Amino acid sequence: MSAITFNNIANSSGITDETISFPKTWCLTQLIKGVLSPCYFGTRSYTPSRCANCGFNNKTVKLSKHGTKLSRITLSKTNNLPTYLFLKKQRFLCKGCKTTFIASTPMVKRNCFISKRVIQTLAAEGQFITSEKDIAFRQSVSTTTVNRALHQWSPQFKPNY
Ligand SMILES: [Zn+2]
């Protein structure tokens, strides 16, 4: 994909991971949780340098592509609408330890489906607003997520002023 297209998508969606590739139709409005929401579609695939489980590098053990896994990631709202990224992530099979692992993306923490930018927004709002329920409603995430963003994750995502 050309740099111009990637920049267009990055600007409108906040998707910053340049290893994500986009199909021809990269944004559609879909009904999610009863709300018409802008949805982006992308695929994350790359050649891993080592197995995420046993740690052997790809010169020692064979890492082969082994299907994909689709996850829905919550992005920052656009025009006050909940926005999602449907990300197809490459799954790899390690011939060394016979286990599989999934391509990670720097946009989200491992096993987390909220983009780091949203967590940053939650942490920033937490400084001015007391109701976690209110933040959760406005950002379309659960109150548990807000609570964790404020008390567990926020030291890693302190916004720079
Ligand atoms: Zn392995």
GROMACS .gro file of C-alpha atoms and ligand atoms in nm:
model
  162
    1MET     CA    1   0.000   0.000   0.000
    2SER     CA    2   0.123   0.351  -0.072
    3ALA     CA    3   0.234   0.576   0.211
    4ILE     CA    4  -0.035   0.828   0.120
    5THR     CA    5  -0.314   0.574   0.164
    6PHE     CA    6  -0.171   0.454   0.493
    7ASN     CA    7  -0.146   0.811   0.618
    8ASN     CA    8  -0.508   0.876   0.519
    9ILE     CA    9  -0.624   0.572   0.713
   10ALA     CA   10  -0.396   0.651   1.007
   11ASN     CA   11  -0.527   1.009   1.022
   12SER     CA   12  -0.892   0.917   1.021
   13SER     CA   13  -0.868   0.610   1.245
   14GLY     CA   14  -0.573   0.665   1.478
   15ILE     CA   15  -0.427   0.331   1.366
   16THR     CA   16  -0.053   0.376   1.406
   17ASP     CA   17   0.079   0.026   1.347
   18GLU     CA   18   0.237   0.043   1.001
   19THR     CA   19   0.258  -0.335   0.969
   20ILE     CA   20  -0.121  -0.349   0.940
   21SER     CA   21  -0.232  -0.377   0.580
   22PHE     CA   22  -0.576  -0.272   0.465
   23PRO     CA   23  -0.812  -0.423   0.210
   24LYS     CA   24  -0.966  -0.218  -0.070
   25THR     CA   25  -1.271  -0.149   0.146
   26TRP     CA   26  -1.103  -0.049   0.468
   27CYS     CA   27  -1.388   0.132   0.639
   28LEU     CA   28  -1.757   0.049   0.662
   29THR     CA   29  -2.037   0.152   0.894
   30GLN     CA   30  -2.176  -0.146   1.084
   31LEU     CA   31  -2.439  -0.197   1.352
   32ILE     CA   32  -2.252  -0.290   1.672
   33LYS     CA   33  -2.422  -0.314   2.011
   34GLY     CA   34  -2.718  -0.136   1.848
   35VAL     CA   35  -2.514   0.164   1.728
   36LEU     CA   36  -2.409   0.237   1.370
   37SER     CA   37  -2.033   0.249   1.414
   38PRO     CA   38  -1.743   0.321   1.179
   39CYS     CA   39  -1.542  -0.002   1.146
   40TYR     CA   40  -1.195  -0.037   1.002
   41PHE     CA   41  -1.060  -0.361   0.864
   42GLY     CA   42  -0.698  -0.464   0.859
   43THR     CA   43  -0.460  -0.757   0.858
   44ARG     CA   44  -0.148  -0.785   1.065
   45SER     CA   45   0.112  -1.022   0.932
   46TYR     CA   46   0.488  -1.018   0.952
   47THR     CA   47   0.778  -1.258   0.980
   48PRO     CA   48   0.846  -1.310   1.350
   49SER     CA   49   1.212  -1.325   1.446
   50ARG     CA   50   1.148  -1.576   1.724
   51CYS     CA   51   0.880  -1.799   1.875
   52ALA     CA   52   0.675  -1.612   2.137
   53ASN     CA   53   0.655  -1.929   2.348
   54CYS     CA   54   0.993  -2.105   2.342
   55GLY     CA   55   1.196  -1.804   2.231
   56PHE     CA   56   1.400  -1.987   1.966
   57ASN     CA   57   1.469  -1.774   1.664
   58ASN     CA   58   1.341  -1.847   1.316
   59LYS     CA   59   1.680  -1.969   1.199
   60THR     CA   60   1.681  -2.249   1.458
   61VAL     CA   61   1.317  -2.354   1.442
   62LYS     CA   62   1.067  -2.332   1.160
   63LEU     CA   63   0.784  -2.085   1.219
   64SER     CA   64   0.507  -2.140   0.968
   65LYS     CA   65   0.189  -1.944   0.906
   66HIS     CA   66  -0.104  -2.125   1.067
   67GLY     CA   67  -0.433  -1.948   0.999
   68THR     CA   68  -0.553  -1.617   1.137
   69LYS     CA   69  -0.748  -1.488   1.435
   70LEU     CA   70  -0.995  -1.202   1.411
   71SER     CA   71  -1.025  -0.959   1.698
   72ARG     CA   72  -1.231  -0.645   1.748
   73ILE     CA   73  -1.035  -0.357   1.894
   74THR     CA   74  -1.203  -0.046   2.035
   75LEU     CA   75  -1.051   0.270   1.889
   76SER     CA   76  -1.101   0.632   1.993
   77LYS     CA   77  -1.444   0.762   1.893
   78THR     CA   78  -1.485   0.940   1.560
   79ASN     CA   79  -1.748   1.216   1.546
   80ASN     CA   80  -1.864   1.085   1.882
   81LEU     CA   81  -1.942   0.741   1.739
   82PRO     CA   82  -1.791   0.421   1.877
   83THR     CA   83  -1.519   0.310   1.637
   84TYR     CA   84  -1.369  -0.033   1.595
   85LEU     CA   85  -1.086  -0.205   1.416
   86PHE     CA   86  -1.150  -0.560   1.300
   87LEU     CA   87  -0.799  -0.693   1.292
   88LYS     CA   88  -0.710  -1.022   1.135
   89LYS     CA   89  -0.393  -1.139   1.304
   90GLN     CA   90  -0.159  -1.402   1.166
   91ARG     CA   91  -0.121  -1.719   1.373
   92PHE     CA   92   0.215  -1.898   1.362
   93LEU     CA   93   0.307  -2.259   1.438
   94CYS     CA   94   0.646  -2.326   1.591
   95LYS     CA   95   0.790  -2.657   1.475
   96GLY     CA   96   1.027  -2.647   1.770
   97CYS     CA   97   0.785  -2.648   2.066
   98LYS     CA   98   0.473  -2.748   1.864
   99THR     CA   99   0.270  -2.453   1.991
  100THR     CA  100   0.102  -2.163   1.814
  101PHE     CA  101   0.119  -1.793   1.884
  102ILE     CA  102  -0.056  -1.491   1.734
  103ALA     CA  103   0.095  -1.180   1.580
  104SER     CA  104   0.099  -0.900   1.835
  105THR     CA  105   0.043  -0.534   1.759
  106PRO     CA  106   0.199  -0.240   1.944
  107MET     CA  107  -0.144  -0.072   1.937
  108VAL     CA  108  -0.286  -0.291   2.213
  109LYS     CA  109  -0.149  -0.463   2.519
  110ARG     CA  110  -0.135  -0.844   2.505
  111ASN     CA  111  -0.480  -1.001   2.560
  112CYS     CA  112  -0.641  -0.656   2.558
  113PHE     CA  113  -0.888  -0.527   2.300
  114ILE     CA  114  -0.882  -0.155   2.371
  115SER     CA  115  -0.629   0.055   2.181
  116LYS     CA  116  -0.357   0.226   2.384
  117ARG     CA  117  -0.485   0.561   2.260
  118VAL     CA  118  -0.824   0.495   2.420
  119ILE     CA  119  -0.653   0.398   2.748
  120GLN     CA  120  -0.459   0.725   2.726
  121THR     CA  121  -0.787   0.915   2.679
  122LEU     CA  122  -0.941   0.734   2.977
  123ALA     CA  123  -0.643   0.821   3.195
  124ALA     CA  124  -0.656   1.187   3.083
  125GLU     CA  125  -1.030   1.215   3.150
  126GLY     CA  126  -0.982   1.056   3.490
  127GLN     CA  127  -0.793   1.362   3.603
  128PHE     CA  128  -1.096   1.586   3.558
  129ILE     CA  129  -1.399   1.366   3.602
  130THR     CA  130  -1.488   1.161   3.904
  131SER     CA  131  -1.749   0.925   3.762
  132GLU     CA  132  -1.593   0.618   3.604
  133LYS     CA  133  -1.941   0.521   3.485
  134ASP     CA  134  -1.965   0.847   3.291
  135ILE     CA  135  -1.626   0.797   3.122
  136ALA     CA  136  -1.719   0.438   3.039
  137PHE     CA  137  -2.042   0.552   2.875
  138ARG     CA  138  -1.874   0.823   2.672
  139GLN     CA  139  -1.594   0.599   2.546
  140SER     CA  140  -1.812   0.290   2.493
  141VAL     CA  141  -1.608   0.069   2.723
  142SER     CA  142  -1.695  -0.111   3.045
  143THR     CA  143  -1.653   0.052   3.385
  144THR     CA  144  -1.404  -0.225   3.466
  145THR     CA  145  -1.186  -0.107   3.178
  146VAL     CA  146  -1.203   0.254   3.299
  147ASN     CA  147  -1.115   0.145   3.649
  148ARG     CA  148  -0.815  -0.054   3.529
  149ALA     CA  149  -0.705   0.229   3.298
  150LEU     CA  150  -0.709   0.472   3.589
  151HIS     CA  151  -0.562   0.258   3.861
  152GLN     CA  152  -0.366  -0.021   3.696
  153TRP     CA  153  -0.247   0.092   3.354
  154SER     CA  154  -0.234   0.470   3.378
  155PRO     CA  155   0.128   0.501   3.502
  156GLN     CA  156   0.236   0.356   3.166
  157PHE     CA  157   0.013   0.587   2.965
  158LYS     CA  158   0.050   0.924   3.134
  159PRO     CA  159  -0.043   1.184   2.874
  160ASN     CA  160   0.220   1.446   2.794
  161TYR     CA  161   0.105   1.804   2.830
  162ZN      ZN  162   0.843  -2.246   1.995
   0.00000   0.00000   0.00000
